[in-house]
Short mmCIF file of C-alpha atoms in Angstrom, two decimals:
data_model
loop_
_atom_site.label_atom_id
_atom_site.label_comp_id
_atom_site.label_asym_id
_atom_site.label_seq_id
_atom_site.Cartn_x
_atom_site.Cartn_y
_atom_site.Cartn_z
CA UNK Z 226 2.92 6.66 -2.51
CA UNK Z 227 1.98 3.70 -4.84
CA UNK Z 228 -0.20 3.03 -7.34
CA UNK Z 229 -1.35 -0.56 -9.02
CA UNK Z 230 -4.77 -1.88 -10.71
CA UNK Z 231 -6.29 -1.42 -13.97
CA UNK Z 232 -6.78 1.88 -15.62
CA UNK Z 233 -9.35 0.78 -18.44
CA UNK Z 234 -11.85 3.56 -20.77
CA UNK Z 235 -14.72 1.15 -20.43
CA UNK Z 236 -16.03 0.51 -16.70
CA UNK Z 237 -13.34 -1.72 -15.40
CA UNK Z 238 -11.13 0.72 -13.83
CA UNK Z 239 -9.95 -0.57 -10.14
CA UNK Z 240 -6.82 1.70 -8.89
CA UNK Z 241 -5.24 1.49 -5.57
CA UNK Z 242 -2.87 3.93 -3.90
CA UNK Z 243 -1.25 2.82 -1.12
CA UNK Z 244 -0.34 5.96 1.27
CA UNK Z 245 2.25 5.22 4.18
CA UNK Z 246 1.62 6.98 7.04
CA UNK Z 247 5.40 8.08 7.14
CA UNK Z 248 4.52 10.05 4.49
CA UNK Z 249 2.07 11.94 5.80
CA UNK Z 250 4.57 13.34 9.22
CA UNK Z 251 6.26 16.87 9.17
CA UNK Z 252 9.71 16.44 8.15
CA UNK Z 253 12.75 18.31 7.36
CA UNK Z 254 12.39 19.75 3.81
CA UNK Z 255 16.56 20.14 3.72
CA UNK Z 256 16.90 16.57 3.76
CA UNK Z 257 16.37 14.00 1.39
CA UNK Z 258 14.72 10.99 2.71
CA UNK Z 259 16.14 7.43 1.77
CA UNK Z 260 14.03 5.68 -1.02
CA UNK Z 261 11.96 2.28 0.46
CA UNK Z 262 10.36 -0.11 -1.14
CA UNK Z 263 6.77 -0.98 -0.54
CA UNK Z 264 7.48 -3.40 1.97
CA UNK Z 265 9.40 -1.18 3.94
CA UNK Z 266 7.22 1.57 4.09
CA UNK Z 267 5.33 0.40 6.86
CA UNK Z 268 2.04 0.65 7.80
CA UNK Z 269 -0.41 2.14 5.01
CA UNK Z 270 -3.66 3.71 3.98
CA UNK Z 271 -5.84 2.67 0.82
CA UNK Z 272 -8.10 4.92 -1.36
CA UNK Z 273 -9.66 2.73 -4.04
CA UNK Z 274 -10.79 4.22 -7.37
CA UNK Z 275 -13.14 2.81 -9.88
CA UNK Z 276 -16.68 3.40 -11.50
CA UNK Z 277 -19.70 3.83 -10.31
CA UNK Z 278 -23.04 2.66 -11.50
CA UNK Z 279 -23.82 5.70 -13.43
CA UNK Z 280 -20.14 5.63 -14.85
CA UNK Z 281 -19.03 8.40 -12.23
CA UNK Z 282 -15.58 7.77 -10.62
CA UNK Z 283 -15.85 7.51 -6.78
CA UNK Z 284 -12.95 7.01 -3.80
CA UNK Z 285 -13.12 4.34 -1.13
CA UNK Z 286 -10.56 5.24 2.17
CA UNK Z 287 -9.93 1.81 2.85
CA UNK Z 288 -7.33 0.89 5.69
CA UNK Z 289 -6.18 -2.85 4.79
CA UNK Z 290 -5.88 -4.17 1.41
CA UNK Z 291 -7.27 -7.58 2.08
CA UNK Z 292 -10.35 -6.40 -0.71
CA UNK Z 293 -7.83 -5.89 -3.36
CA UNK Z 294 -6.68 -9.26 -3.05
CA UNK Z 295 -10.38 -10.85 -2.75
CA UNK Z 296 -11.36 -8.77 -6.34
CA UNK Z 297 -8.71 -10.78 -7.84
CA UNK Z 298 -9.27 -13.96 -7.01
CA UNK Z 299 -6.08 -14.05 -5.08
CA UNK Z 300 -6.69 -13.87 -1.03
CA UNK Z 301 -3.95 -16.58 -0.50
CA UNK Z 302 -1.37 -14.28 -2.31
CA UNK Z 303 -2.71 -11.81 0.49
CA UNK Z 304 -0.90 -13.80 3.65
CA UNK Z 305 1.98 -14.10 1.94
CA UNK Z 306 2.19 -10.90 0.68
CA UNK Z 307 1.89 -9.69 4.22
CA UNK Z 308 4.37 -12.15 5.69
CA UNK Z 309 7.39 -11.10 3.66
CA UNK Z 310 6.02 -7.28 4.36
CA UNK Z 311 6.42 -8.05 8.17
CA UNK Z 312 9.64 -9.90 7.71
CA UNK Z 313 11.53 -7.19 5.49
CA UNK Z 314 10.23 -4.60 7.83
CA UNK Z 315 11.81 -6.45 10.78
CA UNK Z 316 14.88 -6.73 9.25
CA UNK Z 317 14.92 -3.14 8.62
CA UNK Z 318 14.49 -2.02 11.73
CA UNK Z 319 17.09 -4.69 12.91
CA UNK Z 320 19.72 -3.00 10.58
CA UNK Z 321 18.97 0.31 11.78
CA UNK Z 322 19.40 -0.29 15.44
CA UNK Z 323 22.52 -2.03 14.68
CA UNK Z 324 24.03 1.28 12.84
CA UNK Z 325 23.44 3.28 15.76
#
């Protein structure tokens, strides 16, 4: 999984973890899967962490991250993000087809 925000002691704590659903499949527990990089991980799920109103942490299960993006200020950073997601998972797939 991955993690990325702001871990703060006030009330300004944001954290997301990004979950890919790979992760979450039965596998093998003799083998060692291959390291990926977010990009490559394919298709994810969100749970958002911050403050309530009261101070009280709470989880959102969030399935895009388009709202991390929007808290920031950053939405066009979103599509590209995205893009170059979708591209360097094409590729990936591409490369393993080819070793077969």
């Amino acid at each position: 999984f991955f993690v990325e925000g702001t871990l703060s002691y006030a009330d300004k704590t944001n954290i997301w973890v990004s979950i890919p659903l790979n992760n979450i499949q039965r596998k093998d527990g003799q083998i060692v899967p291959e390291k990926q990089g977010y990009g490559e991980s394919g298709a994810k799920v969100y749970v958002e962490v911050s403050p309530d109103d009261k101070g009280k942490t709470k989880f959102k299960f969030r399935l895009r991250k388009k709202k991390f993006y929007e808290q920031r200020g950053i939405e066009e950073q979103y599509k590209q993000d995205k893009k170059r997601d979708r591209l360097l998972r094409k590729k990936r797939r591409k490369e393993k087809r080819e070793k077969k």
